[in-house]
Amino acid sequence: MFFDKLREGAQGTTSKIILGAIILSFALAGVGSYVTQPAKQVAAVVNDEEISAQALENAYRNERDRLQSQLGEQFSQLLADPTYVAQIRRSVLEQMIEQSLIDQKIAELGLRASDEQVRQAIRALPEFQTDGKFDNDRYLQLLGRNNLTPEQLRDSIRQDLNRQMLLNAIVGSAFSLQNEAGLLDRLTHQQRSATLVRLPLAEFESGAEVTDDEAKAWYEAHPEQFQRPEQVKLNYVLLDANTVSAQDIDELAIEDFYAANQASYTQPEQRRVAHIMVNKDGDAEQKIQAILERLNAGEEFAELAASESDDAFTGEKGGELDWMEAGTLDPAFDKAAFALANVGDVSEVVESDFGLHLIKLLEVREAQVKPLSDVRDSIAERLAADQAGDDFYQREQRLAELAFEFPDSLDMAADELELTVQSTDFVSAGEFPQELSDTRVISKAFSPELREQAMNSDIIELGDNQAAVIRVLDYRPAAVRDFDEVKTQALELARKDKAAEQAQQAADALEQAWRDGNAEAWLSERELDKTELADVTRESAQDPALLNALFAMPAPSEQPSLQTVTLMGGDIAVLKLNAVNTPAEPSEQAALVRQGQGRVQGQRDFQSLISALKATADIEYRQVDSEEDSFF
């Protein structure tokens, strides 16, 4: 029915005009303009060095994933704000610009980590270690899984080491004077004694009376406190994959899959070899030939590897490498290792990207095929998952078709696919049902086009064989709630505000009483107690706001040193500083303080370098479209 309507519409006058315009554009611009790839987009240019839009997208996606893992649901709500998303993207771009400037400075200074430093750094990575030792098989496996070549990893590690060298050079050259560190250490260990009077806010609240008119005035003066976020009312359908059990899979299907995928269940031939390597330099050829002659003369391969190989990692083990499979190492090295016919054979000189090698075959593991009995269960589970996925895909395509063919209702799609049309009341971005609490759904629900067109959404992929289609029934923009709706809240907030004012007035009166010498009578009249704080340090177990205020107060003189502070929980306290005790000499920790100050100064110097580089750089920001967040 839907396609019949399309065919009928194609015969109308409007359709013919549109078709004519398309034909004309093809004639003028050529078909190639429609099918050629768009020009590479550039996010920024830093001293003629481009930062591609794709690199920015990748970096932004990584940062977004990091924030998602840290903030959880709160971040999903923040992503609904286009301004917040733009701020993250700009911050990521600024970091990339700074990194580019640092790399350019490194190149200008000629800083370069050595091959040995790179190898040590790779071997020290915990991802490549098993039981605290470098695992070559794991190294190769992880590289393959992440589509990285050893050369790409090497270059990335070298770049990181180069940056660390620059950072260390700047931070390591910073210093703090001994007198400065001593003074800071003495101030750090300073002790203060004070008298504290707490004015509990709850007591002022219990006595504070607020009229309806005062609450209304407070409401009108603080509309931001009563803001209702924008809300939508939805209909939606959820599509899940049907459950398919491994027990439901036919035995013949399992056997057919096993036969068709024998390679997946075959452990390829593995070889363990040893090598002697000579770095490429002016006399490398002569050196490797001399080692080969000594081998031919009867000297032991392992002894020569220990004494002559430039590969220090393997040399101490007689040149032995871990088990390897064909295609996992340098192509030339790999080819020579698997060309050796018998255990004990030694290759001719082999040149790889890393140097010149002599390779000895130590051991061979023949290829082995796992029997069907060992893999039957895993095959059944995979086929069950594939079947469930195929079924979900077909139902998902049909849901997309029905939601499009009948755009003003979800009933037809629900009836045919045996789904339930569910509804929400008015909900804000943070109030969506759990099954719809996804940034993609929330963004669609609040998109202007969806509510203005009053049509079903496109299919929204939720992952894990789940999808949804939503329909916006009604929309309420952000607005201030009516006073009658929030009267109780306004009364409470106005009461708290009046109580805080009264507490502040009492604190001011207490300070004046202390200046006049009448504090004892003032406190007695109001039945308030004093608390003596003796020998308080910056690390004392006190309210942080109290400590910050106490150590910011001037030492007492002719007039008392007084300070009013709001404590955690809202109570107000009045502090009277009685004594300040600063050690006459620095402590034993002064040296550590000096080191710490040096590091802090080094970090400041590094930031100053970045600021100077940015100030003198030619930086051009380009306007590029976001691929990742085009729906915001």
XYZ file of C-alpha atoms in Angstrom:
632
model
C 0.000 0.000 0.000
C 2.772 2.392 0.936
C 4.728 1.728 -2.279
C 1.547 2.123 -4.329
C 1.183 5.629 -2.866
C 4.771 6.384 -3.795
C 4.143 5.324 -7.383
C 1.019 7.435 -7.550
C 2.847 10.438 -6.129
C 5.620 10.071 -8.698
C 3.131 10.876 -11.472
C 2.151 14.272 -9.979
C 3.239 17.686 -11.256
C 5.366 18.449 -8.167
C 7.275 15.176 -8.484
C 7.996 15.830 -12.159
C 9.360 19.293 -11.362
C 11.663 17.849 -8.677
C 12.815 15.071 -11.035
C 13.565 17.665 -13.715
C 15.648 19.704 -11.277
C 17.673 16.627 -10.326
C 18.321 15.772 -13.998
C 19.397 19.368 -14.667
C 21.806 19.339 -11.722
C 23.345 16.101 -13.018
C 23.799 17.701 -16.429
C 25.441 20.828 -15.025
C 27.586 19.318 -12.240
C 28.145 15.824 -13.553
C 27.382 12.556 -11.823
C 30.896 12.522 -10.393
C 30.085 15.405 -8.066
C 27.513 13.194 -6.361
C 29.591 10.063 -5.936
C 33.114 11.326 -5.327
C 34.412 11.321 -1.791
C 34.238 14.662 0.058
C 37.435 16.546 0.670
C 39.281 15.771 3.852
C 38.013 17.986 6.656
C 40.471 19.743 8.901
C 39.689 20.766 12.480
C 42.695 23.067 12.957
C 46.047 23.974 11.423
C 49.003 24.474 13.784
C 52.040 26.049 12.128
C 51.069 24.432 8.791
C 50.462 21.063 10.492
C 46.885 19.867 10.088
C 44.722 18.251 12.761
C 42.117 16.280 10.854
C 38.439 16.281 11.734
C 38.591 12.498 12.012
C 41.419 12.685 14.555
C 39.347 15.163 16.553
C 36.320 12.843 16.390
C 38.392 9.910 17.635
C 39.880 11.930 20.497
C 36.483 13.367 21.417
C 34.921 9.892 21.412
C 37.642 8.630 23.772
C 37.117 11.584 26.106
C 33.360 11.094 26.038
C 33.766 7.412 26.928
C 36.063 8.361 29.810
C 33.570 10.870 31.185
C 30.732 8.370 30.738
C 32.574 5.798 32.848
C 33.238 8.409 35.549
C 29.870 10.178 35.704
C 27.426 7.470 34.593
C 23.807 8.581 34.241
C 24.668 12.162 35.128
C 26.808 12.381 32.002
C 23.941 11.078 29.838
C 21.871 14.020 31.021
C 24.696 16.481 30.413
C 25.063 15.233 26.834
C 21.550 16.501 26.111
C 22.967 20.048 26.422
C 24.543 21.120 23.089
C 26.580 23.805 24.880
C 28.179 21.236 27.170
C 29.001 18.967 24.220
C 30.580 21.885 22.362
C 32.705 22.715 25.422
C 34.029 19.151 25.627
C 34.848 19.123 21.919
C 36.641 22.469 22.131
C 38.612 21.318 25.179
C 39.711 18.171 23.331
C 40.765 20.223 20.305
C 42.791 22.590 22.519
C 44.589 19.599 24.037
C 45.390 18.281 20.555
C 46.730 21.698 19.528
C 48.951 21.827 22.610
C 50.192 18.300 21.890
C 51.007 19.288 18.324
C 52.978 22.321 19.542
C 54.893 20.143 22.016
C 55.766 17.626 19.275
C 56.967 20.452 17.038
C 59.150 21.780 19.856
C 60.560 18.283 20.431
C 61.467 18.033 16.738
C 63.084 21.479 16.872
C 65.185 20.468 19.893
C 66.109 17.117 18.334
C 64.910 15.053 21.292
C 64.585 11.359 20.461
C 64.272 8.304 22.669
C 66.704 5.520 21.787
C 65.665 2.133 20.435
C 66.751 0.568 23.733
C 64.517 2.931 25.726
C 61.587 2.099 23.461
C 62.132 -1.655 23.864
C 62.387 -1.330 27.632
C 59.186 0.736 27.744
C 57.274 -1.824 25.656
C 58.463 -4.728 27.779
C 57.483 -2.847 30.936
C 53.870 -2.358 29.841
C 51.663 -4.482 32.145
C 49.334 -5.302 29.230
C 52.108 -7.387 27.676
C 53.154 -9.207 30.848
C 52.236 -12.558 32.357
C 53.212 -13.191 35.973
C 55.285 -10.012 35.925
C 57.317 -10.980 32.841
C 57.087 -9.866 29.229
C 54.984 -12.353 27.223
C 55.763 -12.222 23.498
C 52.661 -14.258 22.570
C 50.415 -11.904 24.502
C 52.214 -8.946 22.925
C 51.534 -10.222 19.410
C 47.967 -11.203 20.259
C 47.061 -7.773 21.628
C 48.675 -6.009 18.700
C 46.630 -8.084 16.269
C 43.427 -7.582 18.211
C 43.881 -3.803 18.073
C 44.962 -3.737 14.403
C 48.397 -2.386 15.332
C 51.726 -3.287 13.793
C 54.878 -3.445 15.930
C 56.134 -0.411 14.032
C 53.023 1.616 14.905
C 53.351 0.730 18.576
C 57.065 1.487 18.488
C 56.462 4.942 16.993
C 53.682 5.708 19.473
C 55.813 4.690 22.452
C 58.750 6.690 21.103
C 56.524 9.757 20.769
C 55.340 9.388 24.371
C 58.928 8.980 25.582
C 60.005 12.057 23.627
C 57.274 14.085 25.306
C 58.291 12.731 28.701
C 61.895 13.735 28.021
C 60.803 17.323 27.387
C 58.606 17.343 30.490
C 61.408 15.892 32.622
C 63.887 18.421 31.266
C 61.659 21.303 32.328
C 60.345 19.905 35.588
C 63.765 18.540 36.535
C 65.413 21.935 36.113
C 62.958 23.733 38.404
C 63.934 24.343 42.005
C 62.827 25.945 45.247
C 65.095 27.999 47.521
C 65.929 26.470 50.875
C 64.588 29.502 52.769
C 61.322 29.366 50.822
C 60.880 25.679 51.552
C 61.757 26.231 55.200
C 59.183 28.988 55.577
C 56.519 26.887 53.872
C 57.368 23.924 56.108
C 57.081 26.079 59.244
C 53.741 27.470 58.087
C 52.550 23.957 57.288
C 53.277 22.854 60.854
C 51.819 25.986 62.419
C 49.340 25.454 65.273
C 46.441 27.736 66.194
C 44.159 27.938 69.209
C 40.711 29.500 69.081
C 37.320 29.765 70.700
C 34.331 28.631 68.653
C 30.643 29.392 69.146
C 28.235 27.438 66.975
C 24.895 29.035 66.053
C 22.657 26.098 65.003
C 20.550 27.023 62.009
C 17.756 24.633 63.080
C 17.071 26.736 66.190
C 16.647 29.858 64.095
C 14.421 27.996 61.629
C 12.100 26.814 64.391
C 11.537 30.415 65.442
C 11.322 31.927 61.963
C 7.821 32.741 60.768
C 7.082 33.344 57.093
C 3.813 34.645 55.657
C 2.366 33.656 52.285
C 3.234 37.098 50.958
C 6.872 36.697 52.030
C 7.000 33.266 50.409
C 5.504 34.733 47.209
C 8.101 37.507 47.233
C 10.907 34.979 47.722
C 9.491 32.891 44.858
C 9.452 35.909 42.547
C 12.994 36.881 43.557
C 14.389 33.389 42.948
C 12.641 31.955 39.865
C 15.643 29.712 39.118
C 14.798 27.658 42.206
C 11.429 26.668 40.757
C 12.405 25.933 37.188
C 10.722 22.964 35.546
C 12.929 21.447 32.808
C 11.516 20.791 29.374
C 9.402 17.647 29.289
C 7.898 15.291 26.754
C 5.106 12.746 26.827
C 5.873 9.628 24.773
C 4.477 6.503 23.222
C 7.108 3.872 22.460
C 7.716 0.259 21.525
C 10.750 -1.803 22.528
C 12.123 -4.642 20.421
C 14.290 -7.349 21.998
C 15.894 -10.404 20.429
C 13.999 -13.645 20.884
C 15.779 -16.071 23.194
C 17.381 -18.986 21.348
C 18.935 -21.751 23.478
C 22.022 -23.704 22.502
C 19.946 -26.861 23.102
C 17.640 -25.770 20.283
C 20.407 -25.940 17.654
C 20.273 -28.939 15.336
C 23.232 -31.329 15.587
C 23.654 -31.359 11.806
C 23.997 -27.566 11.814
C 26.759 -27.853 14.420
C 28.624 -30.434 12.327
C 28.235 -28.361 9.148
C 29.593 -25.264 10.891
C 32.536 -27.222 12.277
C 33.365 -28.610 8.834
C 33.096 -25.185 7.187
C 35.276 -23.477 9.806
C 38.048 -26.001 10.383
C 40.654 -23.241 10.267
C 39.091 -21.589 13.301
C 39.602 -24.756 15.332
C 43.116 -25.476 14.143
C 46.151 -24.559 16.191
C 48.663 -23.609 13.473
C 52.216 -24.831 13.497
C 54.356 -23.060 16.090
C 58.102 -22.715 16.211
C 60.549 -21.734 18.895
C 63.754 -20.210 17.586
C 66.821 -18.421 18.864
C 68.568 -15.574 17.073
C 71.695 -13.494 17.085
C 71.105 -9.900 15.978
C 73.515 -7.189 14.883
C 72.275 -3.604 14.635
C 72.537 -2.009 11.225
C 75.612 0.199 11.068
C 78.760 0.591 9.009
C 80.399 -2.771 9.821
C 77.256 -4.805 10.514
C 77.783 -7.094 7.519
C 81.347 -7.937 8.525
C 80.345 -8.537 12.144
C 77.485 -10.939 11.324
C 79.666 -12.826 8.841
C 82.356 -13.210 11.483
C 79.788 -14.659 13.905
C 78.554 -17.059 11.181
C 82.141 -18.258 10.584
C 82.570 -18.927 14.310
C 79.327 -20.935 14.280
C 80.523 -22.954 11.331
C 83.762 -23.527 13.196
C 81.838 -25.225 15.995
C 81.180 -22.555 18.625
C 77.852 -22.794 20.489
C 74.980 -20.669 19.203
C 73.762 -19.788 22.728
C 77.215 -18.648 23.852
C 77.661 -16.433 20.803
C 74.166 -14.977 21.330
C 75.052 -14.096 24.918
C 78.330 -12.434 23.985
C 77.745 -10.984 20.517
C 74.003 -10.307 19.996
C 72.837 -6.678 20.112
C 69.435 -7.919 21.352
C 70.141 -7.666 25.068
C 66.702 -9.038 25.972
C 67.242 -12.436 24.382
C 71.030 -12.573 24.425
C 71.203 -13.423 28.111
C 68.916 -16.426 27.379
C 71.013 -17.691 24.505
C 68.967 -15.739 21.961
C 65.797 -17.755 22.620
C 62.459 -16.255 21.563
C 58.967 -17.308 22.638
C 56.811 -19.641 20.560
C 55.773 -17.984 17.304
C 53.274 -18.600 14.529
C 53.734 -17.815 10.859
C 52.930 -14.213 9.981
C 53.415 -12.702 13.441
C 56.936 -11.241 13.231
C 58.924 -9.189 10.740
C 58.205 -10.701 7.267
C 61.856 -11.467 6.425
C 62.552 -12.946 9.860
C 59.269 -14.904 9.773
C 59.983 -16.346 6.322
C 63.484 -17.481 7.276
C 62.363 -19.040 10.571
C 59.684 -21.153 8.889
C 61.980 -22.136 6.039
C 64.295 -24.074 8.394
C 63.709 -27.770 7.794
C 65.096 -29.493 10.882
C 65.575 -28.703 14.562
C 69.121 -27.413 14.993
C 69.339 -25.835 11.519
C 70.742 -22.302 11.326
C 69.701 -19.813 8.644
C 71.892 -17.708 6.417
C 72.114 -14.008 7.275
C 68.606 -12.476 7.349
C 67.977 -8.742 7.127
C 64.884 -7.382 8.915
C 63.755 -3.867 9.816
C 65.547 -4.281 13.143
C 68.936 -5.577 12.037
C 70.847 -8.551 10.642
C 70.032 -11.979 12.102
C 71.174 -15.574 12.313
C 68.241 -17.822 13.265
C 68.373 -21.303 14.810
C 65.367 -23.641 14.941
C 64.962 -25.049 18.471
C 61.592 -26.793 18.526
C 58.476 -27.367 16.382
C 54.848 -27.913 17.400
C 52.858 -29.418 14.563
C 49.470 -27.964 13.635
C 46.601 -29.581 15.558
C 42.845 -29.625 14.951
C 40.558 -29.546 17.990
C 38.022 -32.423 17.897
C 34.333 -31.589 17.482
C 33.607 -32.880 20.985
C 35.802 -30.136 22.465
C 34.100 -27.278 20.625
C 30.505 -28.537 20.194
C 29.106 -26.409 23.056
C 30.803 -23.200 21.910
C 29.572 -23.753 18.336
C 26.012 -24.324 19.575
C 26.139 -21.126 21.632
C 27.480 -19.162 18.688
C 24.824 -20.517 16.315
C 22.127 -19.742 18.889
C 23.400 -16.155 19.197
C 23.600 -15.836 15.395
C 20.070 -17.154 14.993
C 18.754 -14.764 17.635
C 20.624 -11.900 15.953
C 19.274 -12.799 12.500
C 15.738 -12.983 13.860
C 16.183 -9.641 15.620
C 17.561 -8.037 12.446
C 14.554 -9.159 10.374
C 12.087 -7.964 13.006
C 13.996 -4.702 13.365
C 13.806 -4.071 9.611
C 10.091 -4.780 9.656
C 9.591 -2.449 12.622
C 11.411 0.317 10.743
C 9.191 -0.249 7.673
C 5.943 -0.231 9.646
C 6.918 2.833 11.688
C 7.616 4.644 8.410
C 4.562 3.402 6.510
C 2.220 4.365 9.357
C 4.002 7.418 10.761
C 1.157 8.728 12.920
C 0.773 5.653 15.147
C 2.704 2.738 16.621
C -0.314 0.452 16.768
C 0.201 -1.267 13.400
C 3.849 -2.060 14.171
C 2.950 -3.317 17.636
C 0.142 -5.549 16.359
C 2.142 -7.218 13.597
C 5.275 -7.786 15.690
C 3.338 -8.627 18.870
C 4.823 -5.720 20.795
C 3.228 -3.487 23.422
C 2.784 0.246 22.928
C 3.947 1.811 26.199
C 3.427 5.380 27.377
C 4.981 7.880 29.729
C 3.594 10.882 31.530
C 5.483 14.157 31.070
C 9.141 13.368 31.787
C 12.338 15.420 31.752
C 15.658 14.124 30.427
C 16.574 12.694 33.818
C 13.220 10.974 34.393
C 13.016 8.622 31.393
C 12.073 4.994 32.093
C 15.090 2.759 32.608
C 14.695 1.042 29.241
C 14.741 4.434 27.466
C 17.500 6.019 29.565
C 19.851 6.290 26.605
C 21.374 9.469 25.165
C 20.204 8.546 21.659
C 16.580 8.164 22.767
C 16.661 11.312 24.914
C 18.181 13.362 22.092
C 15.553 12.142 19.640
C 12.716 12.765 22.088
C 13.708 16.405 22.559
C 14.602 17.093 18.913
C 12.412 19.860 17.409
C 11.705 17.942 14.191
C 10.215 14.927 15.955
C 7.711 16.928 18.000
C 6.911 19.391 15.216
C 6.271 16.692 12.607
C 4.248 14.557 15.059
C 5.645 11.407 13.441
C 7.263 8.194 14.610
C 11.012 8.301 15.066
C 13.414 6.244 12.997
C 14.554 2.993 14.546
C 16.877 3.756 17.493
C 19.585 1.144 18.098
C 20.098 0.542 21.815
C 22.748 -2.183 21.505
C 22.684 -5.833 22.608
C 19.911 -6.665 20.130
C 17.598 -3.969 21.424
C 15.901 -1.187 19.513
C 13.102 1.301 20.055
C 10.758 3.558 18.129
C 9.292 6.554 19.947
C 6.559 9.044 19.218
C 6.245 12.421 20.959
C 2.646 12.966 22.028
C 3.124 16.299 23.776
C 5.857 18.727 24.767
C 6.251 21.274 27.560
C 9.103 23.796 27.327
C 11.173 24.719 30.334
C 9.294 27.193 32.521
C 8.904 28.465 36.047
C 6.337 26.447 37.970
C 3.230 28.257 39.208
C 3.411 29.541 42.761
C 0.477 27.413 43.888
C 2.334 24.311 42.665
C 5.477 25.097 44.665
C 4.022 27.104 47.560
C 5.157 24.587 50.208
C 8.677 24.554 48.802
C 8.738 28.363 48.616
C 7.633 28.671 52.248
C 10.396 26.285 53.351
C 13.108 28.019 51.328
C 11.993 31.454 52.511
C 12.048 30.189 56.108
C 15.595 28.879 55.674
C 16.648 32.172 54.131
C 15.148 34.187 57.018
C 16.762 31.830 59.522
C 20.135 32.296 57.833
C 19.707 36.095 58.006
C 18.845 35.896 61.703
C 21.837 33.617 62.349
C 24.103 36.069 60.539
C 22.709 38.939 62.596
C 23.398 36.945 65.770
C 26.957 36.255 64.565
C 27.497 39.974 63.939
C 26.160 40.767 67.412
C 28.469 38.176 68.988
C 31.492 39.615 67.178
C 30.592 43.084 68.481
C 30.111 41.713 71.984
C 33.599 40.186 71.843
C 35.044 43.551 70.760
C 33.224 45.289 73.586
C 34.253 42.672 76.142
C 30.664 41.545 76.765
C 30.811 38.123 75.058
C 30.356 36.096 78.252
C 27.137 37.909 79.196
C 25.853 37.724 75.617
C 26.413 33.954 75.480
C 24.935 33.386 78.923
C 21.796 35.306 78.050
C 21.249 33.092 74.984
C 22.408 29.882 76.670
C 25.115 29.273 74.068
C 28.293 27.316 74.790
C 31.863 27.950 73.767
C 34.205 25.285 72.403
C 37.941 25.685 72.921
C 40.081 24.537 69.992
C 43.642 23.982 71.196
C 46.726 23.454 69.004
C 44.770 22.940 65.799
C 46.867 22.043 62.716
C 45.977 22.113 59.054
C 45.522 18.332 59.180
C 43.223 18.319 62.236
C 39.922 16.471 62.007
C 37.779 19.590 61.741
C 35.256 20.982 59.293
C 37.264 22.032 56.171
C 35.500 25.411 56.064
C 36.472 25.999 59.702
C 40.131 25.106 59.047
C 40.300 27.335 55.979
C 38.856 30.259 57.924
C 40.998 29.665 61.021
C 44.309 29.614 59.122
C 43.344 32.663 57.047
C 42.706 34.850 60.119
C 45.286 37.459 61.132
C 47.073 36.952 64.430
C 45.346 38.675 67.393
C 46.599 42.128 68.411
C 44.950 44.859 70.460
C 41.612 43.942 68.896
C 40.420 40.324 68.879
C 40.782 38.410 65.594
C 37.246 37.306 64.672
C 35.716 35.453 61.757
C 32.218 34.175 60.947
C 32.097 30.992 58.882
C 29.331 28.809 57.441
C 29.963 25.183 58.329
C 29.005 22.039 56.472
C 25.301 21.476 57.073
C 24.491 25.196 57.135
C 25.225 26.111 60.749
C 27.047 29.390 61.342
C 30.015 29.605 63.676
C 31.954 32.529 65.097
C 35.696 32.020 65.616
C 37.923 34.021 67.946
C 41.612 33.355 67.289
C 43.530 33.219 70.588
C 47.081 32.172 69.700
C 49.335 31.342 66.755
C 52.326 29.042 67.294
C 54.771 28.848 64.400
C 57.824 26.530 64.811
C 61.084 28.416 65.049
C 62.927 25.944 62.822
C 61.897 23.816 59.836
C 61.061 20.180 60.457
C 62.775 17.091 59.039
C 60.275 17.205 56.187
C 61.645 20.468 54.832
C 63.665 18.618 52.181
C 60.517 16.864 50.935
C 58.686 20.190 50.911
C 61.479 21.653 48.826
C 61.245 18.792 46.329
C 57.487 19.191 46.125
C 57.782 22.918 45.559
C 60.315 22.239 42.819
C 57.863 19.916 41.078
C 55.081 22.474 41.390
C 57.333 25.133 39.915
C 58.303 22.733 37.128
C 54.662 22.184 36.249
C 54.159 25.941 36.140
C 57.180 26.279 33.875
C 55.790 23.594 31.565
C 52.434 25.382 31.373
C 54.301 28.614 30.689
C 56.094 26.894 27.796
C 52.768 25.780 26.339
C 51.339 29.295 26.718
C 54.408 30.773 25.014
C 54.187 28.263 22.164
C 50.515 29.061 21.635
C 51.183 32.798 21.784
C 53.776 32.627 18.992
C 52.158 29.875 16.916
C 50.080 30.311 13.779
C 46.878 28.501 14.777
C 43.881 28.401 12.469
C 40.588 26.983 13.719
C 38.378 25.480 11.032
C 34.609 25.016 11.288
C 33.821 21.318 10.882
C 30.616 19.371 11.322
C 30.426 16.863 14.148
C 29.967 13.309 12.979
C 29.411 11.887 16.429
C 26.860 14.316 17.840
C 24.963 15.519 14.804
C 21.759 14.583 16.590
C 22.256 17.075 19.409
